[in-house]
């Protein structure tokens, strides 16, 4: 089961410096850093709310959707499995990217059995202007795919299954 420990620091675009987790309320912690690995449907409203801010003129969301093909083969479904510390790795990716960019970032990744059209990854970034938000979301998604220990098994239409990301 993914870890539910709070992050050691809270990073917000509207604060000049990170604060200790003990210096903020639980609601501020959730708004400041949203990173989840879950078997449940991804809560796009919560992800958007985690990054939404009055000073931001751009809010960009990425939805990684299960598609019906890969490498010229038909895909019937996917199974995602995660290392027990996957949520901690995801939280670190979000926190480090937020710290580096100074922007509000959030992400959630689904695990378990997913069907065609399901959202597997939702990430969001908000910034004063769109260029920064688009750049941050691209960097965050690439980093999540490279660093978070989540693997998928593709079930092809011909009955063959294949693990990806091991």
mmCIF file of C-alpha atoms in Angstrom:
data_model
loop_
_atom_site.group_PDB
_atom_site.id
_atom_site.type_symbol
_atom_site.label_atom_id
_atom_site.label_comp_id
_atom_site.label_asym_id
_atom_site.label_seq_id
_atom_site.Cartn_x
_atom_site.Cartn_y
_atom_site.Cartn_z
ATOM 1 C CA UNK A 1 0.000 0.000 0.000
ATOM 2 C CA UNK A 2 1.374 3.462 -0.872
ATOM 3 C CA UNK A 3 2.719 5.496 2.025
ATOM 4 C CA UNK A 4 0.497 8.236 3.447
ATOM 5 C CA UNK A 5 3.229 10.053 5.418
ATOM 6 C CA UNK A 6 3.081 13.853 5.062
ATOM 7 C CA UNK A 7 5.871 15.558 3.119
ATOM 8 C CA UNK A 8 8.611 17.131 5.249
ATOM 9 C CA UNK A 9 8.145 20.589 3.731
ATOM 10 C CA UNK A 10 5.314 22.484 2.123
ATOM 11 C CA UNK A 11 5.964 24.209 -1.194
ATOM 12 C CA UNK A 12 3.646 26.918 -2.475
ATOM 13 C CA UNK A 13 4.080 29.347 -5.335
ATOM 14 C CA UNK A 14 2.659 32.108 -3.149
ATOM 15 C CA UNK A 15 5.238 31.591 -0.371
ATOM 16 C CA UNK A 16 8.845 32.761 -0.831
ATOM 17 C CA UNK A 17 10.362 29.839 1.107
ATOM 18 C CA UNK A 18 9.384 26.260 1.967
ATOM 19 C CA UNK A 19 7.786 25.878 5.389
ATOM 20 C CA UNK A 20 7.976 22.972 7.794
ATOM 21 C CA UNK A 21 4.916 20.730 7.735
ATOM 22 C CA UNK A 22 4.280 21.581 11.391
ATOM 23 C CA UNK A 23 3.888 25.275 10.476
ATOM 24 C CA UNK A 24 0.787 24.748 8.332
ATOM 25 C CA UNK A 25 -2.653 23.234 8.696
ATOM 26 C CA UNK A 26 -3.655 19.896 7.176
ATOM 27 C CA UNK A 27 -5.821 21.676 4.592
ATOM 28 C CA UNK A 28 -2.867 23.835 3.497
ATOM 29 C CA UNK A 29 -0.699 20.729 3.203
ATOM 30 C CA UNK A 30 -3.193 19.097 0.851
ATOM 31 C CA UNK A 31 -3.565 22.251 -1.268
ATOM 32 C CA UNK A 32 0.183 22.833 -1.399
ATOM 33 C CA UNK A 33 1.206 19.355 -2.486
ATOM 34 C CA UNK A 34 -1.181 16.877 -4.081
ATOM 35 C CA UNK A 35 0.394 13.560 -5.097
ATOM 36 C CA UNK A 36 -1.620 10.335 -5.028
ATOM 37 C CA UNK A 37 -1.288 6.742 -6.199
ATOM 38 C CA UNK A 38 -4.681 5.074 -6.017
ATOM 39 C CA UNK A 39 -6.871 2.263 -7.303
ATOM 40 C CA UNK A 40 -9.816 4.679 -7.356
ATOM 41 C CA UNK A 41 -10.884 6.857 -10.261
ATOM 42 C CA UNK A 42 -8.666 9.935 -10.367
ATOM 43 C CA UNK A 43 -10.253 12.991 -8.762
ATOM 44 C CA UNK A 44 -9.713 15.647 -11.430
ATOM 45 C CA UNK A 45 -11.615 18.240 -9.384
ATOM 46 C CA UNK A 46 -9.282 17.780 -6.392
ATOM 47 C CA UNK A 47 -6.209 17.900 -8.623
ATOM 48 C CA UNK A 48 -7.384 21.137 -10.227
ATOM 49 C CA UNK A 49 -8.271 22.628 -6.834
ATOM 50 C CA UNK A 50 -4.792 21.780 -5.526
ATOM 51 C CA UNK A 51 -3.162 24.104 -8.059
ATOM 52 C CA UNK A 52 -5.846 26.729 -8.631
ATOM 53 C CA UNK A 53 -4.920 30.194 -7.339
ATOM 54 C CA UNK A 54 -6.144 33.730 -7.949
ATOM 55 C CA UNK A 55 -2.690 34.925 -9.024
ATOM 56 C CA UNK A 56 -2.464 32.287 -11.766
ATOM 57 C CA UNK A 57 -3.720 33.103 -15.239
ATOM 58 C CA UNK A 58 -3.024 29.640 -16.643
ATOM 59 C CA UNK A 59 -3.968 26.184 -15.408
ATOM 60 C CA UNK A 60 -2.830 23.275 -17.570
ATOM 61 C CA UNK A 61 -3.981 19.700 -16.987
ATOM 62 C CA UNK A 62 -2.546 16.575 -18.565
ATOM 63 C CA UNK A 63 -4.624 13.410 -18.837
ATOM 64 C CA UNK A 64 -2.781 10.210 -19.710
ATOM 65 C CA UNK A 65 -5.522 8.014 -21.170
ATOM 66 C CA UNK A 66 -5.432 4.265 -21.900
ATOM 67 C CA UNK A 67 -5.450 3.989 -25.687
ATOM 68 C CA UNK A 68 -6.565 1.089 -27.865
ATOM 69 C CA UNK A 69 -3.237 0.437 -29.591
ATOM 70 C CA UNK A 70 0.521 0.342 -29.037
ATOM 71 C CA UNK A 71 3.276 -0.475 -31.487
ATOM 72 C CA UNK A 72 0.798 -1.356 -34.220
ATOM 73 C CA UNK A 73 -1.055 -3.867 -32.022
ATOM 74 C CA UNK A 74 -4.561 -3.570 -30.627
ATOM 75 C CA UNK A 75 -4.721 -3.101 -26.846
ATOM 76 C CA UNK A 76 -7.703 -4.481 -24.908
ATOM 77 C CA UNK A 77 -6.804 -3.274 -21.378
ATOM 78 C CA UNK A 78 -3.958 -2.386 -18.994
ATOM 79 C CA UNK A 79 -3.004 -3.397 -15.468
ATOM 80 C CA UNK A 80 -0.832 -0.993 -13.479
ATOM 81 C CA UNK A 81 1.157 -2.162 -10.463
ATOM 82 C CA UNK A 82 3.163 0.051 -8.131
ATOM 83 C CA UNK A 83 6.028 -0.375 -5.719
ATOM 84 C CA UNK A 84 4.838 0.168 -2.109
ATOM 85 C CA UNK A 85 6.776 3.475 -2.033
ATOM 86 C CA UNK A 86 5.455 4.730 -5.382
ATOM 87 C CA UNK A 87 3.408 7.503 -3.785
ATOM 88 C CA UNK A 88 6.496 8.766 -1.936
ATOM 89 C CA UNK A 89 8.409 8.872 -5.243
ATOM 90 C CA UNK A 90 5.502 10.692 -6.895
ATOM 91 C CA UNK A 91 5.344 13.186 -4.025
ATOM 92 C CA UNK A 92 9.098 13.813 -4.383
ATOM 93 C CA UNK A 93 8.737 14.416 -8.131
ATOM 94 C CA UNK A 94 5.935 16.918 -7.571
ATOM 95 C CA UNK A 95 7.710 18.644 -4.660
ATOM 96 C CA UNK A 96 11.049 18.952 -6.441
ATOM 97 C CA UNK A 97 9.464 20.265 -9.642
ATOM 98 C CA UNK A 98 7.361 22.752 -7.645
ATOM 99 C CA UNK A 99 10.441 23.915 -5.756
ATOM 100 C CA UNK A 100 12.471 24.317 -8.944
ATOM 101 C CA UNK A 101 9.786 26.147 -10.915
ATOM 102 C CA UNK A 102 8.058 28.009 -8.078
ATOM 103 C CA UNK A 103 4.722 26.874 -9.540
ATOM 104 C CA UNK A 104 1.749 24.981 -8.131
ATOM 105 C CA UNK A 105 1.865 21.354 -9.312
ATOM 106 C CA UNK A 106 -0.184 18.240 -8.580
ATOM 107 C CA UNK A 107 -0.373 14.681 -9.890
ATOM 108 C CA UNK A 108 -2.226 11.422 -9.375
ATOM 109 C CA UNK A 109 -1.575 8.002 -10.910
ATOM 110 C CA UNK A 110 -4.033 5.158 -10.977
ATOM 111 C CA UNK A 111 -3.104 1.517 -10.405
ATOM 112 C CA UNK A 112 -5.047 -1.696 -10.915
ATOM 113 C CA UNK A 113 -7.113 -2.786 -13.910
ATOM 114 C CA UNK A 114 -7.876 -0.003 -16.396
ATOM 115 C CA UNK A 115 -9.902 -0.173 -19.575
ATOM 116 C CA UNK A 116 -9.608 1.756 -22.812
ATOM 117 C CA UNK A 117 -10.469 5.419 -22.209
ATOM 118 C CA UNK A 118 -9.633 5.401 -18.476
ATOM 119 C CA UNK A 119 -7.306 8.088 -17.102
ATOM 120 C CA UNK A 120 -4.090 6.523 -15.793
ATOM 121 C CA UNK A 121 -2.273 9.771 -14.933
ATOM 122 C CA UNK A 122 -3.597 13.257 -14.294
ATOM 123 C CA UNK A 123 -1.203 16.117 -13.613
ATOM 124 C CA UNK A 124 -1.806 19.839 -13.274
ATOM 125 C CA UNK A 125 0.238 23.023 -13.191
ATOM 126 C CA UNK A 126 -0.802 26.607 -12.646
ATOM 127 C CA UNK A 127 1.271 29.695 -13.335
ATOM 128 C CA UNK A 128 0.827 33.394 -13.993
ATOM 129 C CA UNK A 129 1.229 32.689 -17.742
ATOM 130 C CA UNK A 130 0.612 29.693 -20.015
ATOM 131 C CA UNK A 131 4.186 29.138 -21.232
ATOM 132 C CA UNK A 132 5.434 28.345 -17.725
ATOM 133 C CA UNK A 133 2.451 26.083 -17.003
ATOM 134 C CA UNK A 134 2.874 24.100 -20.244
ATOM 135 C CA UNK A 135 6.634 23.712 -19.698
ATOM 136 C CA UNK A 136 6.158 22.627 -16.082
ATOM 137 C CA UNK A 137 3.508 20.028 -16.922
ATOM 138 C CA UNK A 138 5.667 18.520 -19.673
ATOM 139 C CA UNK A 139 8.656 18.301 -17.324
ATOM 140 C CA UNK A 140 6.565 16.841 -14.504
ATOM 141 C CA UNK A 141 4.956 14.135 -16.664
ATOM 142 C CA UNK A 142 8.309 13.085 -18.145
ATOM 143 C CA UNK A 143 9.824 12.930 -14.682
ATOM 144 C CA UNK A 144 6.929 10.862 -13.299
ATOM 145 C CA UNK A 145 7.235 8.375 -16.158
ATOM 146 C CA UNK A 146 11.004 8.082 -15.603
ATOM 147 C CA UNK A 147 11.211 8.048 -11.788
ATOM 148 C CA UNK A 148 8.026 6.705 -10.204
ATOM 149 C CA UNK A 149 8.095 2.888 -9.847
ATOM 150 C CA UNK A 150 4.803 2.057 -11.556
ATOM 151 C CA UNK A 151 4.667 -0.641 -14.215
ATOM 152 C CA UNK A 152 1.982 -1.592 -16.685
ATOM 153 C CA UNK A 153 0.996 -4.863 -18.257
ATOM 154 C CA UNK A 154 -0.631 -4.416 -21.625
ATOM 155 C CA UNK A 155 -3.254 -6.939 -22.631
ATOM 156 C CA UNK A 156 -3.326 -7.039 -26.410
ATOM 157 C CA UNK A 157 -6.366 -7.863 -28.519
ATOM 158 C CA UNK A 158 -4.649 -11.081 -29.709
ATOM 159 C CA UNK A 159 -4.501 -12.419 -26.120
ATOM 160 C CA UNK A 160 -0.785 -11.737 -25.555
ATOM 161 C CA UNK A 161 0.266 -9.705 -22.483
ATOM 162 C CA UNK A 162 3.443 -7.662 -22.110
ATOM 163 C CA UNK A 163 5.005 -5.807 -19.153
ATOM 164 C CA UNK A 164 6.253 -2.273 -19.835
ATOM 165 C CA UNK A 165 8.573 -0.217 -17.660
ATOM 166 C CA UNK A 166 10.234 -3.035 -15.730
#
